[in-house]
mmCIF file of C-alpha atoms in Angstrom:
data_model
loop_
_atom_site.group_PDB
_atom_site.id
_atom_site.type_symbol
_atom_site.label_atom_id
_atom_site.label_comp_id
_atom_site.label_asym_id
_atom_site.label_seq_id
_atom_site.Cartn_x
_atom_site.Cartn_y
_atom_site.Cartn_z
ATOM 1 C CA UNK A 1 -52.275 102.083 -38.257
ATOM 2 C CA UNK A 2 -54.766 99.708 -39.860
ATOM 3 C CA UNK A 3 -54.660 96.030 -41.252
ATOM 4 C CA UNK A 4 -53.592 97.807 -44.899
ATOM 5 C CA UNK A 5 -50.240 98.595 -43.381
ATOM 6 C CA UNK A 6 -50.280 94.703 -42.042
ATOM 7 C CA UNK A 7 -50.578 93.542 -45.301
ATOM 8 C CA UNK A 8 -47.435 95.774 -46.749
ATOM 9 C CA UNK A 9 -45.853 95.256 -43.953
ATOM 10 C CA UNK A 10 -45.858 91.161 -44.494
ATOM 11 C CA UNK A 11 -45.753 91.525 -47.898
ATOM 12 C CA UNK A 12 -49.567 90.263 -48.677
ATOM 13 C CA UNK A 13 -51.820 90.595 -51.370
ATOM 14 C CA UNK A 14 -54.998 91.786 -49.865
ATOM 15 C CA UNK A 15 -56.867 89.881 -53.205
ATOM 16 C CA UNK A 16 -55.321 86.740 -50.902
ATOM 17 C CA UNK A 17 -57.382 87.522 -48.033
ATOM 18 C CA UNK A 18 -57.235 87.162 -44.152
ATOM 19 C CA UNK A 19 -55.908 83.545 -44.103
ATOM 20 C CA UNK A 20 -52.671 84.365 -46.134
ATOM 21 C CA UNK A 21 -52.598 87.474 -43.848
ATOM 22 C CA UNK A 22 -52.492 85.324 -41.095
ATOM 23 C CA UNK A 23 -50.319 82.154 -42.925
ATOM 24 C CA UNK A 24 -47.139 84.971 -43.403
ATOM 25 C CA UNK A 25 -47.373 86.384 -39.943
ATOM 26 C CA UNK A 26 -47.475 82.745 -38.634
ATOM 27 C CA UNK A 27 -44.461 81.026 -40.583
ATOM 28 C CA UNK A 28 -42.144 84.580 -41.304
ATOM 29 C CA UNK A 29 -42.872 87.296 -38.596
ATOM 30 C CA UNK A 30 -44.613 85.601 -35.308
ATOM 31 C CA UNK A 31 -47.102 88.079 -35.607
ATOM 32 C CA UNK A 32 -50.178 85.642 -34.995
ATOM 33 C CA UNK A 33 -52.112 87.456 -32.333
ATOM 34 C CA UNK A 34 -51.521 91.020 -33.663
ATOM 35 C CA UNK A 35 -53.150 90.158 -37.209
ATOM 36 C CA UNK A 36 -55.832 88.357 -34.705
ATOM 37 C CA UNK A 37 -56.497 91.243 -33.400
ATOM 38 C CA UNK A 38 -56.230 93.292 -36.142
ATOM 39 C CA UNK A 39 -59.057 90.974 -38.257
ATOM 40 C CA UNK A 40 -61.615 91.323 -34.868
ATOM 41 C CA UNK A 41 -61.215 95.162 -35.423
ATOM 42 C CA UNK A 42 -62.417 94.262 -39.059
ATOM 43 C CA UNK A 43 -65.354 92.518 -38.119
ATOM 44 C CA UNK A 44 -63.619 89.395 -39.966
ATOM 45 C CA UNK A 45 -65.120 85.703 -38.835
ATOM 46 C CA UNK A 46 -63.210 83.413 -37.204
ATOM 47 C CA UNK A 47 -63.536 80.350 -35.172
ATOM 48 C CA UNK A 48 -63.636 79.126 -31.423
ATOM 49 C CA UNK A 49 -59.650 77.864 -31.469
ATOM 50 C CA UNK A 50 -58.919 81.665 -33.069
ATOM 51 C CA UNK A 51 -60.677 83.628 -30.848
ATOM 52 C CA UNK A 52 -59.060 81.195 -27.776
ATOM 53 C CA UNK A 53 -55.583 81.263 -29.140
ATOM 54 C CA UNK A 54 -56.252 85.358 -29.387
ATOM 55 C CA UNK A 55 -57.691 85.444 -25.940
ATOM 56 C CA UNK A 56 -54.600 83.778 -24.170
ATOM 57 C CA UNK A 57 -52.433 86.219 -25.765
ATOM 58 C CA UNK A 58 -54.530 88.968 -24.202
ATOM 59 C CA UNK A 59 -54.543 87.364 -20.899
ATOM 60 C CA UNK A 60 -50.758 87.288 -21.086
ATOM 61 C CA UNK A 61 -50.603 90.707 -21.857
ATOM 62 C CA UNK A 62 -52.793 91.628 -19.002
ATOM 63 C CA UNK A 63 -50.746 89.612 -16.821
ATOM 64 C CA UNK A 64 -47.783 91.518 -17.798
ATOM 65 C CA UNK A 65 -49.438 94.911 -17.254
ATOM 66 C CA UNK A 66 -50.916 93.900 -13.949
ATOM 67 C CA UNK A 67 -47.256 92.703 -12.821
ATOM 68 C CA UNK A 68 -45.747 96.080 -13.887
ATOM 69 C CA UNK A 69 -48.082 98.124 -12.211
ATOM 70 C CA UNK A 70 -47.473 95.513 -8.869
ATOM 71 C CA UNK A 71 -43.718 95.604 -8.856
ATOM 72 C CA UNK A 72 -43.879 99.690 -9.802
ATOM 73 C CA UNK A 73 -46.001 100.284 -6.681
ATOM 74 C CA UNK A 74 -43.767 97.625 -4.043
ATOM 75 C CA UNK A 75 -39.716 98.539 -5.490
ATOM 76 C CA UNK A 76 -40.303 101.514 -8.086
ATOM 77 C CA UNK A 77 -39.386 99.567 -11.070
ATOM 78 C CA UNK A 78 -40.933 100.759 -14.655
ATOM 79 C CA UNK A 79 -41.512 99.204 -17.765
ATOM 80 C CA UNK A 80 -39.690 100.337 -20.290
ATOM 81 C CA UNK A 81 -39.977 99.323 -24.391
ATOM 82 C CA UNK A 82 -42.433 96.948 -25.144
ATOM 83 C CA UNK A 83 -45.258 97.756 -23.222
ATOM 84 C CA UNK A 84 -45.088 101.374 -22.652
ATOM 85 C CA UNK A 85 -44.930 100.726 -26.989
ATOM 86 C CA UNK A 86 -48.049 98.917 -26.724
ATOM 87 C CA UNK A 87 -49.863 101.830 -25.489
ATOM 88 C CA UNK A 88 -49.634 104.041 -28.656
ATOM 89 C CA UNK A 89 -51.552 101.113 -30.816
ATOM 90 C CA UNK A 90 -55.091 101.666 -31.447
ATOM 91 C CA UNK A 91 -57.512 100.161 -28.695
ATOM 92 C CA UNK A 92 -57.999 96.713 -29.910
ATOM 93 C CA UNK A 93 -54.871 96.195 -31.870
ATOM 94 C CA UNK A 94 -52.602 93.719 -30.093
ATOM 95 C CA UNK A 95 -48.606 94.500 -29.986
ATOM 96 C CA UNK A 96 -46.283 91.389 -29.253
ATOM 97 C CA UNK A 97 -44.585 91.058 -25.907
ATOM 98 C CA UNK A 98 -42.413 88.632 -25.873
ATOM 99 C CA UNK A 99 -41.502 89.358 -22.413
ATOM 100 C CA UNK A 100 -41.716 92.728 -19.761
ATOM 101 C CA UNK A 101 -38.607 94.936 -19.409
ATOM 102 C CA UNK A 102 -38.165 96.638 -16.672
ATOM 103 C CA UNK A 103 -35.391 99.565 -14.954
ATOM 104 C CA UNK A 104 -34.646 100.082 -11.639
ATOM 105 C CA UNK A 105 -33.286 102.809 -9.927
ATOM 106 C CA UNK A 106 -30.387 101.021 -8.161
ATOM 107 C CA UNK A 107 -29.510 97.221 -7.768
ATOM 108 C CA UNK A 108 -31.649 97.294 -4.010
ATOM 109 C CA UNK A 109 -34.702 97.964 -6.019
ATOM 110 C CA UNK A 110 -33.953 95.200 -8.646
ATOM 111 C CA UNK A 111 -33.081 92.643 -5.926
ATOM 112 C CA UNK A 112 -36.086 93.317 -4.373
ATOM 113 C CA UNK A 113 -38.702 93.123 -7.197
ATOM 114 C CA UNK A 114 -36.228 89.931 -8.807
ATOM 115 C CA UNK A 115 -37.181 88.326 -4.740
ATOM 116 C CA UNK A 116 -40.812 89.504 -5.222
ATOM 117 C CA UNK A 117 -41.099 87.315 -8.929
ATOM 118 C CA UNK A 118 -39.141 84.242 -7.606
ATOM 119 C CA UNK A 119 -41.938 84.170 -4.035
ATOM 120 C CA UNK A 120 -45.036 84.531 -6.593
ATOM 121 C CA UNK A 121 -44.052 82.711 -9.578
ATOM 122 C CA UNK A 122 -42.642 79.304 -10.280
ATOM 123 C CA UNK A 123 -39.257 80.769 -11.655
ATOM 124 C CA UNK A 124 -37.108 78.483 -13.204
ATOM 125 C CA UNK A 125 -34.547 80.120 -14.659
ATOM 126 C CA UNK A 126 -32.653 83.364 -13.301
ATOM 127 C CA UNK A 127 -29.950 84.449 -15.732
ATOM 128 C CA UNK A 128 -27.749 87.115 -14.526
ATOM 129 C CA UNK A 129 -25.408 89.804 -16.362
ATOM 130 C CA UNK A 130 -23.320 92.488 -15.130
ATOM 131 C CA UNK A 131 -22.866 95.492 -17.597
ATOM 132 C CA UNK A 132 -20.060 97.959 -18.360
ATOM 133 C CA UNK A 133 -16.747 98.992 -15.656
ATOM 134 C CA UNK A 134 -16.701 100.531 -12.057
ATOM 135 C CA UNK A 135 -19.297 101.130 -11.482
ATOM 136 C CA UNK A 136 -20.812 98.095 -13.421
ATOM 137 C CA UNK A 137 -24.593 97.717 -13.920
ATOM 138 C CA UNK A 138 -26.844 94.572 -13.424
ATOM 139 C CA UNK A 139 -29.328 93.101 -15.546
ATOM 140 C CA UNK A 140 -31.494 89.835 -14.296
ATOM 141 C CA UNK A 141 -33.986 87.677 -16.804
ATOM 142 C CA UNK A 142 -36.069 85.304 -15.075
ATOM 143 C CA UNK A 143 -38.288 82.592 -16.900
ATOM 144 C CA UNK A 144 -41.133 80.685 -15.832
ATOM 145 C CA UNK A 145 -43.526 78.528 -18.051
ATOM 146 C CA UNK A 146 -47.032 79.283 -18.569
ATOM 147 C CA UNK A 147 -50.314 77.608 -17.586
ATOM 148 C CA UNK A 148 -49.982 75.254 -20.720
ATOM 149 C CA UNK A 149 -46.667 75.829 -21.676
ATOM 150 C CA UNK A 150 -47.036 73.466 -24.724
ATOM 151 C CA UNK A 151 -49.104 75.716 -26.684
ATOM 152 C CA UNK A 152 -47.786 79.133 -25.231
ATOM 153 C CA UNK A 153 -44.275 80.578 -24.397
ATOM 154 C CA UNK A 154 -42.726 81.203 -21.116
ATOM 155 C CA UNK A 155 -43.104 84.442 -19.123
ATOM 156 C CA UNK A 156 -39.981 86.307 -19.523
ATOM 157 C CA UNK A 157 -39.172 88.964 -17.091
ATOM 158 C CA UNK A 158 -36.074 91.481 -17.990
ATOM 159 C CA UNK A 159 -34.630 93.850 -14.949
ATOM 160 C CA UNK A 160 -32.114 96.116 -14.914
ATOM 161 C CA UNK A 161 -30.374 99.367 -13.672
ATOM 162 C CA UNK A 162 -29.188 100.382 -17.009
ATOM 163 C CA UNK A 163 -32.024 101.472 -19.045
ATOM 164 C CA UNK A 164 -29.635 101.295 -22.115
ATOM 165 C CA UNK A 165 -27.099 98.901 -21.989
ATOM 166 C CA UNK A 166 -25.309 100.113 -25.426
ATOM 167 C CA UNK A 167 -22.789 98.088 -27.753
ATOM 168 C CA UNK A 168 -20.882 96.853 -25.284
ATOM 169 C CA UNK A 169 -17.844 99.337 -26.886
ATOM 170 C CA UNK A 170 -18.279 102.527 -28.381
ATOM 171 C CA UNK A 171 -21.836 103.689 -27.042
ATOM 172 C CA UNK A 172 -21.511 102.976 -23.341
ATOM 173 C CA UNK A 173 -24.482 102.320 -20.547
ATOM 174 C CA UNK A 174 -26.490 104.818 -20.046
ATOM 175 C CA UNK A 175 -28.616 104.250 -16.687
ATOM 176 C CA UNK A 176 -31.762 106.410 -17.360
ATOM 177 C CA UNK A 177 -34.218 107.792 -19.808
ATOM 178 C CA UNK A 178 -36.373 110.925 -20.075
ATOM 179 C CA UNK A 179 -39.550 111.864 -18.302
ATOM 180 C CA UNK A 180 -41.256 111.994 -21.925
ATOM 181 C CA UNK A 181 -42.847 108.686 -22.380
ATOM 182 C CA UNK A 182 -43.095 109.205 -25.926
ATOM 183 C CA UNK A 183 -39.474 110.403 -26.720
ATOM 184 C CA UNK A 184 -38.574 107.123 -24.192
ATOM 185 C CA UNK A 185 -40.169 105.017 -26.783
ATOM 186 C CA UNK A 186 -38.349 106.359 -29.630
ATOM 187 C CA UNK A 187 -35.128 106.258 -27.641
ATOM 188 C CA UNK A 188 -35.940 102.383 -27.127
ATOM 189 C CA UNK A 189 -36.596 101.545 -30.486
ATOM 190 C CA UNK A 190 -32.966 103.512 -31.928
ATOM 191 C CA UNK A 191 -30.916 101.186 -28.866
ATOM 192 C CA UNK A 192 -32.644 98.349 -30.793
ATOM 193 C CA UNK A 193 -30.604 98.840 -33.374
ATOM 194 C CA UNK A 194 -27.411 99.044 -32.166
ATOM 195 C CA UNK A 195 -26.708 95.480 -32.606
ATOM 196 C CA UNK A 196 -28.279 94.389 -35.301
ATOM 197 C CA UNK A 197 -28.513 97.682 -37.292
ATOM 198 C CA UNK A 198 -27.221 95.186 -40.441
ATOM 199 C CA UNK A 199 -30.535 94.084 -40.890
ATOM 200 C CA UNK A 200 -33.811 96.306 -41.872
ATOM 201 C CA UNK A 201 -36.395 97.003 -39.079
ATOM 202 C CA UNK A 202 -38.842 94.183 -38.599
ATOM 203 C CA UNK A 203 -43.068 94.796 -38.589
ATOM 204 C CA UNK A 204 -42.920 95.224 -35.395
ATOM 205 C CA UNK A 205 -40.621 97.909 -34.762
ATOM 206 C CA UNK A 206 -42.238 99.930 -38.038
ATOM 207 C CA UNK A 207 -45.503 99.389 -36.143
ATOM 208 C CA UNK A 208 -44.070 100.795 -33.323
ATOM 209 C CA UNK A 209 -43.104 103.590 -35.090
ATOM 210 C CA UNK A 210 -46.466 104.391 -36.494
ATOM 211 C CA UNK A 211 -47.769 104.294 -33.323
ATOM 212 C CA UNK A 212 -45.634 107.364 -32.579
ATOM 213 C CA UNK A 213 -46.024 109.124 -35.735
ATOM 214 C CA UNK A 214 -48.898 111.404 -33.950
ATOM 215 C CA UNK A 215 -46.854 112.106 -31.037
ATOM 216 C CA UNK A 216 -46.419 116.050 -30.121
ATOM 217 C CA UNK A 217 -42.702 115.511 -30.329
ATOM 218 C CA UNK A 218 -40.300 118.696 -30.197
ATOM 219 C CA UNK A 219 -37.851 118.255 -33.391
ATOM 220 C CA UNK A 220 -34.791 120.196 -32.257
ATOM 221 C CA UNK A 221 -34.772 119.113 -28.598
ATOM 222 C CA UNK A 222 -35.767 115.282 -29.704
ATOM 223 C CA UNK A 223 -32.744 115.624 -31.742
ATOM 224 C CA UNK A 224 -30.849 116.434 -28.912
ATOM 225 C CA UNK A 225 -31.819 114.298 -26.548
ATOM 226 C CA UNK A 226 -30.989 111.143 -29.121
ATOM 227 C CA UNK A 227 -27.531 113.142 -29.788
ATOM 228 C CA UNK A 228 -26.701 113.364 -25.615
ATOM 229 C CA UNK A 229 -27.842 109.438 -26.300
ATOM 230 C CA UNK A 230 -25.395 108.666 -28.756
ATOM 231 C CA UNK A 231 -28.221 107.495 -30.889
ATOM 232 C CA UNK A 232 -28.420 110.035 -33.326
ATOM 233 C CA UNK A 233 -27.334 107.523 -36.478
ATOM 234 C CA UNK A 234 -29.738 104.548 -35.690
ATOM 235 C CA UNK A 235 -32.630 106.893 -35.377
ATOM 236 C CA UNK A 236 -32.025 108.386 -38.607
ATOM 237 C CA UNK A 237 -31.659 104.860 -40.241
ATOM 238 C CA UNK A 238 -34.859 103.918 -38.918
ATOM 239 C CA UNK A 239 -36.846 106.487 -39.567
ATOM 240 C CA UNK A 240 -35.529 106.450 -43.216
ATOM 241 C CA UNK A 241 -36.346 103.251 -43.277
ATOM 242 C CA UNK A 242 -39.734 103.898 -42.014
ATOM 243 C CA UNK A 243 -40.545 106.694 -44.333
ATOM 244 C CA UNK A 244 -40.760 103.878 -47.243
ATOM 245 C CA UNK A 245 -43.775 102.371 -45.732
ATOM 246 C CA UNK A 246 -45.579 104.652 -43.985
ATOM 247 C CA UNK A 247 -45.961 108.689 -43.533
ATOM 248 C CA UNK A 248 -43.665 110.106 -40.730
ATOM 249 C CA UNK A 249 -45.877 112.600 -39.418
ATOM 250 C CA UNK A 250 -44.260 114.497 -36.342
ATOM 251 C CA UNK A 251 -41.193 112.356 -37.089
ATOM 252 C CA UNK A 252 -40.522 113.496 -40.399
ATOM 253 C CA UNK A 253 -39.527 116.809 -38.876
ATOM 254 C CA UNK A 254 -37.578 115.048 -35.504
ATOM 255 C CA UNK A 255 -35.244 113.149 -38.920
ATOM 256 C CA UNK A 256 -35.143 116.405 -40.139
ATOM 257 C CA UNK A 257 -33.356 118.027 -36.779
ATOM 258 C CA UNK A 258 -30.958 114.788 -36.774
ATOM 259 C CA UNK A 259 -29.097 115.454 -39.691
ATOM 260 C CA UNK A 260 -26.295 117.847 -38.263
ATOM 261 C CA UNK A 261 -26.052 115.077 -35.716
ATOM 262 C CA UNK A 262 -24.507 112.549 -37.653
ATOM 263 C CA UNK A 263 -21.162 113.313 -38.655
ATOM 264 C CA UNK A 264 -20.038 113.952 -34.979
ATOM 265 C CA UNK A 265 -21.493 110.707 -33.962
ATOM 266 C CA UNK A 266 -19.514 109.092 -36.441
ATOM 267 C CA UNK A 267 -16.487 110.846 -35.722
ATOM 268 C CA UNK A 268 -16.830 110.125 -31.621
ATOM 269 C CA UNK A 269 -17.183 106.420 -32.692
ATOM 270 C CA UNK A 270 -14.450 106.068 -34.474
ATOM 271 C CA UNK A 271 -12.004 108.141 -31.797
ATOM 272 C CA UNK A 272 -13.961 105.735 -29.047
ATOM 273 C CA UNK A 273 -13.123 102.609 -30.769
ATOM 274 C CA UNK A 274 -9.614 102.835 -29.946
ATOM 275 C CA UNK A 275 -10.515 102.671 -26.050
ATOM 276 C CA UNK A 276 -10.892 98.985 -24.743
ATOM 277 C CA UNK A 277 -14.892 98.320 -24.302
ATOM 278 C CA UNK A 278 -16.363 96.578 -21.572
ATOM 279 C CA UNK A 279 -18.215 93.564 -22.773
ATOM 280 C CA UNK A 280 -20.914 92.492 -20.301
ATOM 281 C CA UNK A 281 -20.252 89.299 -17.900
ATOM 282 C CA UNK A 282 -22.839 86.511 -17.666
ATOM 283 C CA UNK A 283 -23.251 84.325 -14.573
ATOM 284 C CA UNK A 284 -22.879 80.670 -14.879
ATOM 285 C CA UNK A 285 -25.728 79.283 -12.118
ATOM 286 C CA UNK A 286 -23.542 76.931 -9.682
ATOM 287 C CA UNK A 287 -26.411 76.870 -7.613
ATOM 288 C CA UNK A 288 -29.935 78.631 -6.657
ATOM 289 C CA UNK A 289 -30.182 79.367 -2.588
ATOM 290 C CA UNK A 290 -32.959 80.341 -0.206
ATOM 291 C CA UNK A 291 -33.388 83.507 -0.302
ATOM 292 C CA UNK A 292 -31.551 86.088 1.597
ATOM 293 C CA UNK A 293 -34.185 88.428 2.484
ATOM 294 C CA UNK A 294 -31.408 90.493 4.073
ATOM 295 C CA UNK A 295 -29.735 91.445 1.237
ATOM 296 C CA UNK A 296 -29.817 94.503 -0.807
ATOM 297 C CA UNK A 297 -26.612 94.274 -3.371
ATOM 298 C CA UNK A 298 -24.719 91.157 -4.780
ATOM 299 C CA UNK A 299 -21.713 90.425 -3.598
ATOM 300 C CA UNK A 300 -18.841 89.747 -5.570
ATOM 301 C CA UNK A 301 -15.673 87.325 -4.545
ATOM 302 C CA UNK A 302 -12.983 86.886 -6.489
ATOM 303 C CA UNK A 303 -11.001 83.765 -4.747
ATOM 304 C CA UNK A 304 -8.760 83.539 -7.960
ATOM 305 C CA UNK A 305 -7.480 85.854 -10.566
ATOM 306 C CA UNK A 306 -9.574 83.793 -13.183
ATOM 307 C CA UNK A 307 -12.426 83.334 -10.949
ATOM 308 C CA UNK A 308 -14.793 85.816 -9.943
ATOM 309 C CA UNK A 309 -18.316 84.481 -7.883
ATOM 310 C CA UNK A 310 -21.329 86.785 -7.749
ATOM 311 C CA UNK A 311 -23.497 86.019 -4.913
ATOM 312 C CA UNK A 312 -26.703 86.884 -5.418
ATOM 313 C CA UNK A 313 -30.270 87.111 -3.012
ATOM 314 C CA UNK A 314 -31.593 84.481 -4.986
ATOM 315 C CA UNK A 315 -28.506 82.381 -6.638
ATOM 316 C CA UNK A 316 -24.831 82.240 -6.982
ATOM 317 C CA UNK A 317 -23.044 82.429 -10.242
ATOM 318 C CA UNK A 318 -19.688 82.266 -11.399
ATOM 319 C CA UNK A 319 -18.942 85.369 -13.844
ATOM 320 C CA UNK A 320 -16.709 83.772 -16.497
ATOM 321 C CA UNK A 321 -16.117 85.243 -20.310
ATOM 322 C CA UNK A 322 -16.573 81.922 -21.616
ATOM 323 C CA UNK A 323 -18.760 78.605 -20.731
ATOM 324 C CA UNK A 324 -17.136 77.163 -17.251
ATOM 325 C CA UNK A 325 -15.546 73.722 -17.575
ATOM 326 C CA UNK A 326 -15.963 71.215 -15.160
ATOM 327 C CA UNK A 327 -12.642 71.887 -13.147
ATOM 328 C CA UNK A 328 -13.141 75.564 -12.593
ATOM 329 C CA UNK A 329 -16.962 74.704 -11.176
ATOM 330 C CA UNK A 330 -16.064 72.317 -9.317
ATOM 331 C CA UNK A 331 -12.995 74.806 -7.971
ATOM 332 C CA UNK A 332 -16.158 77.258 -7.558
ATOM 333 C CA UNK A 333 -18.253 75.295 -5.845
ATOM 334 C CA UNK A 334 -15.532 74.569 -3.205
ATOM 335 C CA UNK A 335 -14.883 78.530 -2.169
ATOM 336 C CA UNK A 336 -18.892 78.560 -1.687
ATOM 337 C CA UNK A 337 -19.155 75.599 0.343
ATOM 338 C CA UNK A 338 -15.963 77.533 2.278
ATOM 339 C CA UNK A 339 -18.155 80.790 1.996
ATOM 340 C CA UNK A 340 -21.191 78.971 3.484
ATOM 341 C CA UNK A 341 -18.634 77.419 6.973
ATOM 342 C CA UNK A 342 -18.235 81.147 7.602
ATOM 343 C CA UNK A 343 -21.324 82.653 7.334
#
């Protein structure tokens, strides 16, 4: 991986030098700080509000390591995607997080960690999902600007207990990943493309996959484990599509082992689109609380047929399919106020 595959990558003449480098990653890929980083490797010149803009964006990353490694040790989250990605790119090179995702093992873990962010961090937002049927799964983003939020984007913290949340219809949750950081990664980057397989893998996620390309991956049993993942097809389309900018190495032989893994796919798609999905059910925030320290789960209250509340640690929501209108909050807001008298 090297700033040759940057510049074929964004489409750059390398007769055009650094600053057009730098010009397409700005205005077509928000790459900015990885061709930053990728020109220090080079020895390439730059000044003072370069090497400051480049120096945030490793602080940030550094803050979202250290917080990993902080909430892993107190609740037993892990990272998942982005940064575990970022560790396969050459020391130096800097991979874009746009935010930290993180699993947990069950919703007492994510509740706890979710309480940990909102005590150390001025949180602002808390946006709140829950995924698939009976049992359903919960996913949590909270946002909270940065030190000069003018110049820099907000933190952006993802939690969840499904690991792979799926389409929403034919490819289901799927709670967990593999011990295999390696094969996680590649996992990852195929449930990226489940909705939005229409359009062609971005920089990023071909960087990504050159940064597994030396992996000691196991073609047959990789195979498998994206079959049992029902992620056989995107994998193959990415790779393929990978394999027109850059060598495959270990993967060429992993896209090899998919092939007999397609057709089925296909056909278990097609039989499972006939089934009634389970789209996932955002919160509408009627209000944040105090925290309930005593609280491991969310509670749910359904006061109407149309109205279900989810009570949360940190805030209460109303779970709608569409944006509330003002009636139904306001009806809300009354059974919590109700909620609160009996408490």
């Amino acid at each position: 991986m090297n700033t040759a595959l940057l510049y074929r990558l964004l489409d750059a003449d390398p007769a055009d030098g650094p600053a057009e480098l730098l010009h397409r990653a700005r205005a077509r890929h928000h790459l900015p700080h990885l061709v930053l980083s990728a020109l220090v490797r080079d020895g390439v010149r730059m000044g003072e509000p370069a090497r400051a803009e480049l120096r945030r964006a490793r602080e940030r990353s550094a803050h979202y390591a250290a917080l990993a490694a902080g909430l892993a040790r107190a609740t037993g989250v892990r990272a998942i995607r982005g940064l575990p990605l970022a560790g396969y790119y050459p020391s130096g090179l800097l991979r874009p997080l746009d935010g930290l995702d993180l699993v947990a093992a069950d919703e007492a873990a994510l509740w706890q960690a979710v309480v940990r962010l909102v005590t150390d961090h001025p949180v602002e937002h808390i946006d709140v999902s829950l995924l698939g049927a009976r049992p359903h799964h919960t996913a949590v983003t909270v946002h909270w600007p940065a030190e000069d939020p003018l110049v820099d984007p907000w933190y952006r913290v993802h939690l969840t207990t499904a690991a792979l949340p799926g389409d929403g219809s034919a490819v289901p949750v799927r709670p967990y990943l593999v011990a295999d950081e390696h094969v996680e990664c590649l996992i990852a980057l195929a449930e990226s493309r489940l909705r939005g397989p229409a359009q062609p893998p971005g920089p990023v996620t071909l960087l990504d996959v050159a940064g597994l390309t030396h992996q000691p991956f196991e073609p047959a049993e990789t195979a498998a484990v994206l079959a049992a993942y029902r992620l056989a097809p995107e994998a193959a389309a990415l790779l393929d599509h990978a394999a027109g900018h850059l060598p495959l190495g270990t993967l060429a032989a992993v896209r090899a082992a998919l092939a007999p893994e397609l057709a089925p796919e296909h056909r278990r798609r097609t039989e499972a689109a006939t089934t009634p999905g389970f789209p996932a059910r955002r919160g509408t925030l009627l209000r944040r609380t105090v925290i309930r320290h005593t609280w491991d789960e969310a509670r749910l209250l359904s006061p109407a047929p149309d109205t279900v509340l989810l009570l949360t640690p940190v805030a209460d929501y109303l779970l709608t399919p569409a944006p509330a209108n003002p009636p139904t909050r306001t009806a809300a807001l009354r059974v919590l106020h109700h909620w609160d008298t009996l408490c």
